[in-house]
Every structure is written in structure tokens, then in C-alpha cells.
PDB file of C-alpha atoms in Angstrom:
ATOM      1  CA  MET A  15     -24.136 -17.563 -30.841  1.00 54.00           C
ATOM      2  CA  THR A  16     -24.419 -20.647 -28.826  1.00 57.00           C
ATOM      3  CA  THR A  17     -21.580 -22.015 -26.629  1.00 60.00           C
ATOM      4  CA  LYS A  18     -20.985 -25.482 -25.333  1.00 66.00           C
ATOM      5  CA  GLN A  19     -18.738 -26.752 -22.558  1.00 74.00           C
ATOM      6  CA  HIS A  20     -15.380 -27.124 -23.659  1.00 76.00           C
ATOM      7  CA  ASN A  21     -14.427 -30.489 -25.125  1.00 79.00           C
ATOM      8  CA  PRO A  22     -11.023 -30.936 -26.036  1.00 78.00           C
ATOM      9  CA  ILE A  23     -11.808 -33.948 -28.489  1.00 78.00           C
ATOM     10  CA  ASN A  24     -14.067 -31.463 -30.281  1.00 81.00           C
ATOM     11  CA  CYS A  25     -11.875 -28.564 -30.546  1.00 86.00           C
ATOM     12  CA  GLN A  26      -9.133 -31.087 -32.193  1.00 85.00           C
ATOM     13  CA  ARG A  27     -11.742 -32.003 -34.548  1.00 84.00           C
ATOM     14  CA  VAL A  28     -13.011 -28.857 -35.447  1.00 84.00           C
ATOM     15  CA  ASN A  29      -9.429 -27.325 -35.378  1.00 85.00           C
ATOM     16  CA  ALA A  30      -8.643 -30.124 -38.075  1.00 82.00           C
ATOM     17  CA  LEU A  31     -11.442 -29.239 -40.234  1.00 82.00           C
ATOM     18  CA  MET A  32     -11.207 -25.532 -40.112  1.00 84.00           C
ATOM     19  CA  GLY A  33      -7.247 -25.826 -41.093  1.00 82.00           C
ATOM     20  CA  TYR A  34      -8.137 -27.524 -44.349  1.00 76.00           C
ATOM     21  CA  MET A  35     -11.011 -25.283 -44.850  1.00 78.00           C
ATOM     22  CA  GLY A  36      -8.953 -22.182 -44.625  1.00 82.00           C
ATOM     23  CA  ASP A  37      -5.970 -23.448 -46.528  1.00 89.00           C
ATOM     24  CA  ARG A  38      -5.380 -21.539 -49.877  1.00 93.00           C
ATOM     25  CA  TRP A  39      -7.516 -23.382 -52.347  1.00 96.00           C
ATOM     26  CA  THR A  40     -10.488 -25.037 -50.695  1.00 95.00           C
ATOM     27  CA  LEU A  41     -12.572 -21.821 -50.238  1.00 92.00           C
ATOM     28  CA  PRO A  42     -12.146 -20.449 -53.792  1.00 95.00           C
ATOM     29  CA  VAL A  43     -13.221 -24.024 -55.190  1.00 97.00           C
ATOM     30  CA  LEU A  44     -16.177 -24.170 -52.995  1.00 96.00           C
ATOM     31  CA  MET A  45     -17.043 -20.509 -54.552  1.00 95.00           C
ATOM     32  CA  ALA A  46     -16.586 -21.568 -58.000  1.00 97.00           C
ATOM     33  CA  LEU A  47     -18.952 -24.357 -57.099  1.00 98.00           C
ATOM     34  CA  GLY A  48     -21.346 -22.147 -55.705  1.00 95.00           C
ATOM     35  CA  ALA A  49     -22.081 -20.490 -58.752  1.00 95.00           C
ATOM     36  CA  GLY A  50     -23.295 -23.980 -60.155  1.00 97.00           C
ATOM     37  CA  ALA A  51     -21.820 -27.419 -61.277  1.00 97.00           C
ATOM     38  CA  ARG A  52     -18.508 -27.186 -62.946  1.00 97.00           C
ATOM     39  CA  ARG A  53     -16.369 -29.816 -65.287  1.00 96.00           C
ATOM     40  CA  PHE A  54     -12.674 -29.980 -63.971  1.00 95.00           C
ATOM     41  CA  ASN A  55     -11.091 -27.809 -66.540  1.00 95.00           C
ATOM     42  CA  GLN A  56     -13.965 -25.120 -66.198  1.00 97.00           C
ATOM     43  CA  LEU A  57     -13.326 -25.056 -62.573  1.00 97.00           C
ATOM     44  CA  ARG A  58      -9.397 -24.901 -63.081  1.00 97.00           C
ATOM     45  CA  ARG A  59      -9.988 -21.850 -65.070  1.00 97.00           C
ATOM     46  CA  ASP A  60     -12.166 -20.342 -62.424  1.00 98.00           C
ATOM     47  CA  VAL A  61      -9.840 -20.770 -59.562  1.00 98.00           C
ATOM     48  CA  ASP A  62      -7.058 -18.533 -60.724  1.00 96.00           C
ATOM     49  CA  GLY A  63      -3.435 -19.917 -60.216  1.00 97.00           C
ATOM     50  CA  ILE A  64      -4.347 -23.555 -59.113  1.00 98.00           C
ATOM     51  CA  SER A  65      -2.521 -26.237 -60.502  1.00 97.00           C
ATOM     52  CA  GLN A  66      -4.274 -29.221 -62.075  1.00 96.00           C
ATOM     53  CA  GLN A  67      -2.682 -31.469 -59.203  1.00 98.00           C
ATOM     54  CA  MET A  68      -3.626 -29.314 -56.545  1.00 98.00           C
ATOM     55  CA  LEU A  69      -7.406 -28.828 -57.885  1.00 98.00           C
ATOM     56  CA  ALA A  70      -7.398 -32.916 -57.993  1.00 97.00           C
ATOM     57  CA  ARG A  71      -6.598 -32.981 -54.399  1.00 96.00           C
ATOM     58  CA  VAL A  72      -8.689 -30.313 -53.145  1.00 97.00           C
ATOM     59  CA  VAL A  73     -12.122 -31.828 -55.071  1.00 98.00           C
ATOM     60  CA  LYS A  74     -11.176 -35.255 -53.671  1.00 97.00           C
ATOM     61  CA  GLY A  75     -11.136 -33.915 -50.410  1.00 94.00           C
ATOM     62  CA  LEU A  76     -14.184 -32.309 -50.726  1.00 96.00           C
ATOM     63  CA  GLU A  77     -16.041 -35.098 -52.302  1.00 97.00           C
ATOM     64  CA  ARG A  78     -14.507 -37.252 -49.405  1.00 95.00           C
ATOM     65  CA  ASP A  79     -16.107 -35.003 -46.623  1.00 94.00           C
ATOM     66  CA  GLY A  80     -19.363 -34.971 -48.285  1.00 96.00           C
ATOM     67  CA  MET A  81     -19.069 -31.173 -49.896  1.00 96.00           C
ATOM     68  CA  VAL A  82     -18.833 -32.005 -53.385  1.00 98.00           C
ATOM     69  CA  THR A  83     -20.551 -34.665 -55.706  1.00 98.00           C
ATOM     70  CA  ARG A  84     -18.556 -36.147 -58.590  1.00 97.00           C
ATOM     71  CA  THR A  85     -20.623 -37.354 -61.700  1.00 96.00           C
ATOM     72  CA  VAL A  86     -18.914 -39.008 -64.394  1.00 94.00           C
ATOM     73  CA  HIS A  87     -21.099 -38.620 -67.562  1.00 90.00           C
ATOM     74  CA  PRO A  88     -20.864 -41.737 -70.103  1.00 90.00           C
ATOM     75  CA  SER A  89     -19.351 -40.249 -73.307  1.00 90.00           C
ATOM     76  CA  VAL A  90     -15.781 -40.210 -75.403  1.00 89.00           C
ATOM     77  CA  PRO A  91     -13.574 -38.914 -73.482  1.00 88.00           C
ATOM     78  CA  PRO A  92     -15.566 -39.080 -70.291  1.00 87.00           C
ATOM     79  CA  GLN A  93     -16.902 -35.941 -68.600  1.00 91.00           C
ATOM     80  CA  VAL A  94     -16.621 -35.524 -65.174  1.00 93.00           C
ATOM     81  CA  GLU A  95     -18.987 -32.775 -63.100  1.00 97.00           C
ATOM     82  CA  TYR A  96     -18.394 -31.491 -59.456  1.00 98.00           C
ATOM     83  CA  ALA A  97     -21.161 -29.865 -57.764  1.00 98.00           C
ATOM     84  CA  LEU A  98     -22.240 -28.782 -54.205  1.00 98.00           C
ATOM     85  CA  THR A  99     -23.795 -30.920 -52.036  1.00 98.00           C
ATOM     86  CA  SER A 100     -26.326 -29.353 -49.427  1.00 98.00           C
ATOM     87  CA  LEU A 101     -23.680 -29.691 -46.749  1.00 96.00           C
ATOM     88  CA  GLY A 102     -21.183 -27.825 -49.083  1.00 95.00           C
ATOM     89  CA  ALA A 103     -23.542 -25.116 -49.998  1.00 96.00           C
ATOM     90  CA  SER A 104     -24.191 -24.515 -46.338  1.00 95.00           C
ATOM     91  CA  LEU A 105     -20.304 -24.367 -45.652  1.00 92.00           C
ATOM     92  CA  THR A 106     -20.087 -21.937 -48.702  1.00 92.00           C
ATOM     93  CA  GLU A 107     -22.662 -19.711 -47.292  1.00 93.00           C
ATOM     94  CA  GLN A 108     -20.448 -19.533 -44.137  1.00 90.00           C
ATOM     95  CA  GLY A 109     -17.650 -18.426 -46.116  1.00 88.00           C
ATOM     96  CA  VAL A 110     -19.335 -15.988 -47.677  1.00 90.00           C
ATOM     97  CA  LYS A 111     -20.135 -14.645 -44.222  1.00 92.00           C
ATOM     98  CA  LEU A 112     -16.688 -14.789 -43.254  1.00 88.00           C
ATOM     99  CA  GLY A 113     -15.367 -13.128 -46.391  1.00 89.00           C
ATOM    100  CA  ASP A 114     -17.564 -10.440 -45.588  1.00 94.00           C
ATOM    101  CA  TRP A 115     -16.475  -9.930 -41.831  1.00 94.00           C
ATOM    102  CA  ALA A 116     -13.078  -9.800 -43.070  1.00 93.00           C
ATOM    103  CA  VAL A 117     -13.662  -6.965 -45.878  1.00 95.00           C
ATOM    104  CA  GLN A 118     -15.598  -5.126 -43.136  1.00 98.00           C
ATOM    105  CA  HIS A 119     -12.935  -5.309 -40.836  1.00 98.00           C
ATOM    106  CA  ILE A 120      -9.557  -5.604 -42.465  1.00 96.00           C
ATOM    107  CA  ASP A 121      -8.569  -1.788 -42.078  1.00 97.00           C
ATOM    108  CA  GLU A 122      -9.223  -1.991 -38.395  1.00 98.00           C
ATOM    109  CA  VAL A 123      -7.053  -5.471 -37.963  1.00 97.00           C
ATOM    110  CA  ASP A 124      -4.482  -3.652 -39.965  1.00 97.00           C
ATOM    111  CA  ALA A 125      -4.228  -0.428 -37.860  1.00 97.00           C
ATOM    112  CA  HIS A 126      -4.115  -2.917 -34.521  1.00 97.00           C
ATOM    113  CA  ARG A 127      -1.494  -4.588 -36.227  1.00 96.00           C
ATOM    114  CA  GLU A 128       0.644  -1.539 -37.139  1.00 95.00           C
ATOM    115  CA  ARG A 129      -0.010  -0.287 -33.521  1.00 95.00           C
ATOM    116  CA  TYR A 130       1.116  -3.440 -32.119  1.00 95.00           C
ATOM    117  CA  ASP A 131       4.370  -3.876 -34.462  1.00 93.00           C
ATOM    118  CA  ALA A 132       5.212  -0.392 -33.374  1.00 93.00           C
ATOM    119  CA  ALA A 133       5.158  -1.044 -29.814  1.00 91.00           C
ATOM    120  CA  VAL A 134       6.960  -4.113 -29.768  1.00 91.00           C
ATOM    121  CA  SER A 135       9.726  -2.832 -31.928  1.00 88.00           C
ATOM    122  CA  ALA A 136      10.243   0.364 -30.301  1.00 77.00           C
ATOM    123  CA  PRO A 137      13.138   0.458 -27.932  1.00 78.00           C
ATOM    124  CA  PRO A 138      12.545   0.299 -24.246  1.00 74.00           C
ATOM    125  CA  ASP A 139      12.834   3.402 -22.334  1.00 68.00           C
TER     126      ASP A 139
END
């Protein structure tokens, strides 16, 4: 891992990007698209529990950031397909790594939380 000199401006920009990437729906949408291009309704079925409005908002944000391409196929009715860009694919790979780390360490994190919560809720001596 490389570290660079602390730069508050970069920290703010990275924090803003990571905040939206860590929201409830962005990573599941990226993961679904990691399996291949999807039409909107297929993507909605693949991401359990997401509303049509929320999916539209997420894919627009991902398109804006260059993570996803939106292709309109000329047909009646028009068919719209979403696919990961190389940038989106590289982010999805990192999301998989983070998920793997979480699965590997969640029991340890839970144990630390339980010990901490017990210590701070214990009455003082």
C-alpha cells in the first residue's frame, strides 16, 4: 500500500466519492452489472429491493461518474442497456475485495464491538 502526504482537498474529494460508493445501492448495482450488460428491468430484478426511482438515480450517478455506459437501442419501445466501463469494472473489483475482507473479519469486528459495548455500559467501580 502506498501512502501520500496528507492533502485535505484530496481527502474531501475521496471521502465524497467513497460516501456515495458506500451507500446502500451503488455497490449492488455495480455487482449486478459485473455479470454483464443489463436492461433496466433486468437490473431492477437483479438488485433485490431497489425501487425503480432509486435504480434510475443510481445508474444516472454511475453514468455521470464514468462507471456505466447507457446504450439506447432503436426499437419500439426503445430498449436501454447499461454496462460497466473499464473504470466501473476496476471499482467493482475493489468492491469484491472489500466484501471478501468484510466476510473474513466480521466475526472479529463483532467480538470487538461486544467487548467495547460491555465495557462502556458497565457501571463505574
